[in-house]
Short mmCIF file of C-alpha atoms in Angstrom, two decimals:
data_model
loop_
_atom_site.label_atom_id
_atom_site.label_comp_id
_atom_site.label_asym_id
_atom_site.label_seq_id
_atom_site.Cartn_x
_atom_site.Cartn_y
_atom_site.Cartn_z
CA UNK R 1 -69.42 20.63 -16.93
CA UNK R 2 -70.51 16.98 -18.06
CA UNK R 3 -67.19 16.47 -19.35
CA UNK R 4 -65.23 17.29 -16.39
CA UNK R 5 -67.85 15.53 -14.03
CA UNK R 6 -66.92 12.65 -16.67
CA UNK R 7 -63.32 13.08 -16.24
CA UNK R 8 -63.38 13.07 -12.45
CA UNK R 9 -65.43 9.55 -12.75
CA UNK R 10 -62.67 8.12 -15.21
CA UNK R 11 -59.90 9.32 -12.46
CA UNK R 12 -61.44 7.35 -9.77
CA UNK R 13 -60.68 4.29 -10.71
CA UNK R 14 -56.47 4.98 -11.39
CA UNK R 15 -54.17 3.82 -9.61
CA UNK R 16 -52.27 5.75 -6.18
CA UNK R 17 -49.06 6.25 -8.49
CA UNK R 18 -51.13 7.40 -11.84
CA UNK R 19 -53.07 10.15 -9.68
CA UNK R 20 -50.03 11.12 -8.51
CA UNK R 21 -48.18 11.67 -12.14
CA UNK R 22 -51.57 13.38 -13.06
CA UNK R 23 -51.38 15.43 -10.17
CA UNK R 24 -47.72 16.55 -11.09
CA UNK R 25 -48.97 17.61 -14.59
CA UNK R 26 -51.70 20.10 -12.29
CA UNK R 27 -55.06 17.85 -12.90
CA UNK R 28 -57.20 18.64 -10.15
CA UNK R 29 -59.22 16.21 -10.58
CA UNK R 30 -56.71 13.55 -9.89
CA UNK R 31 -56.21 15.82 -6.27
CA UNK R 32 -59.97 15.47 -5.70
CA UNK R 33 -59.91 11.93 -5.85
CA UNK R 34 -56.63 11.75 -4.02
CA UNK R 35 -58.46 13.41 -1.17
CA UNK R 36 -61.69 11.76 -1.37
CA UNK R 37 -59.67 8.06 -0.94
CA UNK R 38 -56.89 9.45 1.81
CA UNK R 39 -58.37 12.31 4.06
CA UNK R 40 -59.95 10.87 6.75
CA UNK R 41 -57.02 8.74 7.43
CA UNK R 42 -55.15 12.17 7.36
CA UNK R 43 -57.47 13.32 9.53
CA UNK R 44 -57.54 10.53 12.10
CA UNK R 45 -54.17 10.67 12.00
CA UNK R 46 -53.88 14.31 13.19
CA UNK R 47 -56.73 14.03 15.73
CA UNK R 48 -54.52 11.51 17.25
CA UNK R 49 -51.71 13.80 17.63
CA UNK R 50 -54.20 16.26 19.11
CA UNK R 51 -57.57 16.01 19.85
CA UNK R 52 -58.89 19.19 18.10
CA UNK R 53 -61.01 19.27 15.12
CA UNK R 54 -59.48 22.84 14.02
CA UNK R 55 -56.00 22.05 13.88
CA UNK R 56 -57.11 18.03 12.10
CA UNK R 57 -58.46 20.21 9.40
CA UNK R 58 -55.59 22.10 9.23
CA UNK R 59 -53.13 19.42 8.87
CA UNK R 60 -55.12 17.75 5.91
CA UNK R 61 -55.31 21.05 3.81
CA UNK R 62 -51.65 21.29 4.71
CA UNK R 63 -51.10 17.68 3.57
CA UNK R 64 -52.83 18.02 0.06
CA UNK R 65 -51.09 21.70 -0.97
CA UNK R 66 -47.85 20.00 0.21
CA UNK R 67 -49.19 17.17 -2.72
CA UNK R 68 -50.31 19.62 -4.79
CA UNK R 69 -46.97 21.55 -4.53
CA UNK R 70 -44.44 19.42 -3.67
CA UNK R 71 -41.75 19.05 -6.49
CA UNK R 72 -40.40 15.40 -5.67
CA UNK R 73 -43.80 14.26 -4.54
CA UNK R 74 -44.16 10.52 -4.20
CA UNK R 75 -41.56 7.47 -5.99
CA UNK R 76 -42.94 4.40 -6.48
CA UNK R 77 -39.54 2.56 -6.04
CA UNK R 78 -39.65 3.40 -2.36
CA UNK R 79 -42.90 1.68 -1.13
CA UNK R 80 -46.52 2.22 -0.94
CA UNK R 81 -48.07 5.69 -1.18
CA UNK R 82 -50.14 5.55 2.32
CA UNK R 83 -46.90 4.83 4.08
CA UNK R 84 -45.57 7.89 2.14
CA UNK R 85 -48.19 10.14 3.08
CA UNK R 86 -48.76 8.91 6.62
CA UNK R 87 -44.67 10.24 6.78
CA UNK R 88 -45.79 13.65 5.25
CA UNK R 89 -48.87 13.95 7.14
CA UNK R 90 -46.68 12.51 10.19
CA UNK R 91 -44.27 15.92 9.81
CA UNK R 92 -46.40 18.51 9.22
CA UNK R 93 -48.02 17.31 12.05
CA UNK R 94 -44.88 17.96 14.40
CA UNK R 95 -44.49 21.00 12.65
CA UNK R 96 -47.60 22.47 13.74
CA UNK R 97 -48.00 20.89 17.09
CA UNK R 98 -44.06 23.27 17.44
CA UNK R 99 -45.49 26.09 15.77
CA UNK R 100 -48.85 25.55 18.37
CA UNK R 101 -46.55 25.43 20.88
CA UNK R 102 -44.17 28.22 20.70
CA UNK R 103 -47.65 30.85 19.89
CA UNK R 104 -49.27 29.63 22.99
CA UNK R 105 -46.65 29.55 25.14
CA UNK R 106 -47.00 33.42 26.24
CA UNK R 107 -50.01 33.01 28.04
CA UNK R 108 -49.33 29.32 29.65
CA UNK R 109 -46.04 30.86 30.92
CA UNK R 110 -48.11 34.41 32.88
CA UNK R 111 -50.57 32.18 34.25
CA UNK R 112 -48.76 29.33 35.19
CA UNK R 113 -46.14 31.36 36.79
CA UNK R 114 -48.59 33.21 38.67
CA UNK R 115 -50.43 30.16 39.63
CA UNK R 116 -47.14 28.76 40.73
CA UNK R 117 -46.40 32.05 43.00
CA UNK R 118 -49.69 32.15 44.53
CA UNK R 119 -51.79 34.92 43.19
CA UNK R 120 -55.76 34.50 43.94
CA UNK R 121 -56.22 36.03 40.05
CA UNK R 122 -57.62 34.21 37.99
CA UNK R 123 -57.10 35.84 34.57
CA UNK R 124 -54.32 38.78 35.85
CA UNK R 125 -53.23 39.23 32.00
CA UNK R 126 -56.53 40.24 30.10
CA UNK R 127 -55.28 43.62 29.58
CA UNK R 128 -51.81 44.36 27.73
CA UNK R 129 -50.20 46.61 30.09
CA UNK R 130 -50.34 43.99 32.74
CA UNK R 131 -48.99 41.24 30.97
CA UNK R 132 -45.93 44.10 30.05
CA UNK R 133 -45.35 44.61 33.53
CA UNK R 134 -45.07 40.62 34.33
CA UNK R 135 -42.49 40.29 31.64
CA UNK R 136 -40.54 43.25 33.04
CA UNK R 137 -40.99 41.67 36.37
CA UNK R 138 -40.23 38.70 34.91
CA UNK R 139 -37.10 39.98 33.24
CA UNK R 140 -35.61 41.79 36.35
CA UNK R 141 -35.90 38.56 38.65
CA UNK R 142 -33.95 36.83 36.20
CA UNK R 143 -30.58 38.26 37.48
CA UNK R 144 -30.77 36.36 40.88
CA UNK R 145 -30.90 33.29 39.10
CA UNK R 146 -28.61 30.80 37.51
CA UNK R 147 -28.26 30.45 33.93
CA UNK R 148 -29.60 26.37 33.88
CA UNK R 149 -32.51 27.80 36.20
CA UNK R 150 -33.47 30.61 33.53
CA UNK R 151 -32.69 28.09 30.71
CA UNK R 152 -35.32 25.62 32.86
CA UNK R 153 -37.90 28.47 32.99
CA UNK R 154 -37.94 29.29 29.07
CA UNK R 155 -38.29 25.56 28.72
CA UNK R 156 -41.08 24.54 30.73
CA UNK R 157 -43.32 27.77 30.70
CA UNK R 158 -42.13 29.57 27.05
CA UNK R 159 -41.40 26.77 24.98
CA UNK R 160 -44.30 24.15 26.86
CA UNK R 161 -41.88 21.65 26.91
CA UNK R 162 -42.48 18.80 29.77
CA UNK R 163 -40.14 17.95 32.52
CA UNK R 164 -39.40 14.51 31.52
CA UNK R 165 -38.25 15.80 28.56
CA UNK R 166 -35.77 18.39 29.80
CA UNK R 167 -34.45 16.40 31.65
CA UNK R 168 -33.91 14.01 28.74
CA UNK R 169 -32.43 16.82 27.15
CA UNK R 170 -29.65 18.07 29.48
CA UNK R 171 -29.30 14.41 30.61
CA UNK R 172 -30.38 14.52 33.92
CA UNK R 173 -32.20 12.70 36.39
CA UNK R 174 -36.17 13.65 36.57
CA UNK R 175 -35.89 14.40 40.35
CA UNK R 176 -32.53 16.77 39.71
CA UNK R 177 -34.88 18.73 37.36
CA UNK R 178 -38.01 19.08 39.52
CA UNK R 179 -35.54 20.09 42.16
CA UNK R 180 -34.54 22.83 40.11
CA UNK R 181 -37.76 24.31 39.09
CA UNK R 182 -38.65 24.20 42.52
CA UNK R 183 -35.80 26.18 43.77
CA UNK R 184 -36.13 28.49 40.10
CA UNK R 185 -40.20 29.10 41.75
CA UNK R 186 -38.83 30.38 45.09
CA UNK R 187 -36.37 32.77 43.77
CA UNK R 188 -39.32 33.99 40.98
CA UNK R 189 -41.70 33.73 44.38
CA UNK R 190 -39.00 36.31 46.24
CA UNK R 191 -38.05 38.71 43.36
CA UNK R 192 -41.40 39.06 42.01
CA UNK R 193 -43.42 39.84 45.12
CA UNK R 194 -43.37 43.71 44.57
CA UNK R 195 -44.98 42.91 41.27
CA UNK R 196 -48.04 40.76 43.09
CA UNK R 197 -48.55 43.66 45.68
CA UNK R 198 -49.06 46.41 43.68
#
């Protein structure tokens, strides 16, 4: 155990690149002191992106099996390490902020839908047979409505995107967009009203 604590020590002092070559040839060590020099800027970095603890943690263990794993890793030849990380840490970021996004977009679409056509529930989905019957619903009052309007609706409720962004996307004016949600809610509001009275 001496020995190893004596290795780590020696470690410490290499250089970015030399952990790195030592971390290809699987010497943990050189990963421990990797971590100990970059994670909280890993971590800071991911807290920016979101503001949750959880998902910062997340994104630094992600970060150093990614090091730990990762075949190409880091080359010297193409600038300094941090900025090579930060761009790692920088896309598994997105890719879990997506992946955050598309599980928890379920239950942001039922209640914001159901906000949106006027129901005094509060939490109208804790049970599973409920949250059936609003997709069914859901499903059914789709046929009254256009294809951009249902395209619109997956967007904004399913997929969590924003409306400045659709309408980036399909290259339209913010206003045109709104408009069309708007209208998309009153159709949803008419076809779905069966489903709020029962």
């Amino acid at each position: 155990m001496a020995s190893e604590t004596g290795v780590f020590r020696y470690v410490q002092h290499y250089s970015d690149e030399q952990l790195m070559e030592l971390i290809k040839a699987k010497q943990s060590d050189a990963l421990h002191v990797l971590y100990d020099r970059y994670a909280k800027l890993v971590y800071s970095f991911a807290m920016k992106a979101r503001k949750d603890p959880e998902f910062a943690r997340d994104v630094v263990q992600l970060v150093y099996t990614r090091i730990w794993t990762t075949e190409s890793g880091y080359d010297p030849a193409r600038g300094l390490f941090v900025n090579w990380l930060l761009t790692v840490t920088r896309n598994l970021t997105i890719d879990q902020l997506r992946k955050l996004r598309k599980q928890s977009a379920l239950v942001p679409l039922e209640h914001r839908i159901e906000a949106e056509l006027g129901s005094a529930e509060v939490h109208p989905f804790a049970d599973p047979v409920s949250r059936k019957l609003f997709k069914q619903q859901l499903e059914e009052a789709y046929r009254y409505m256009s294809e951009q309007q249902i395209k619109l609706i997956r967007l904004f409720y399913w997929e969590g995107y924003t409306l400045s962004e659709i309408a980036e996307m399909s290259e339209e004016p913010l206003g045109t967009v709104k408009s069309r949600l708007h209208q998309s809610l009153k159709l949803l509001r008419k076809h779905m009203t069966s489903w709020r009275e029962e």
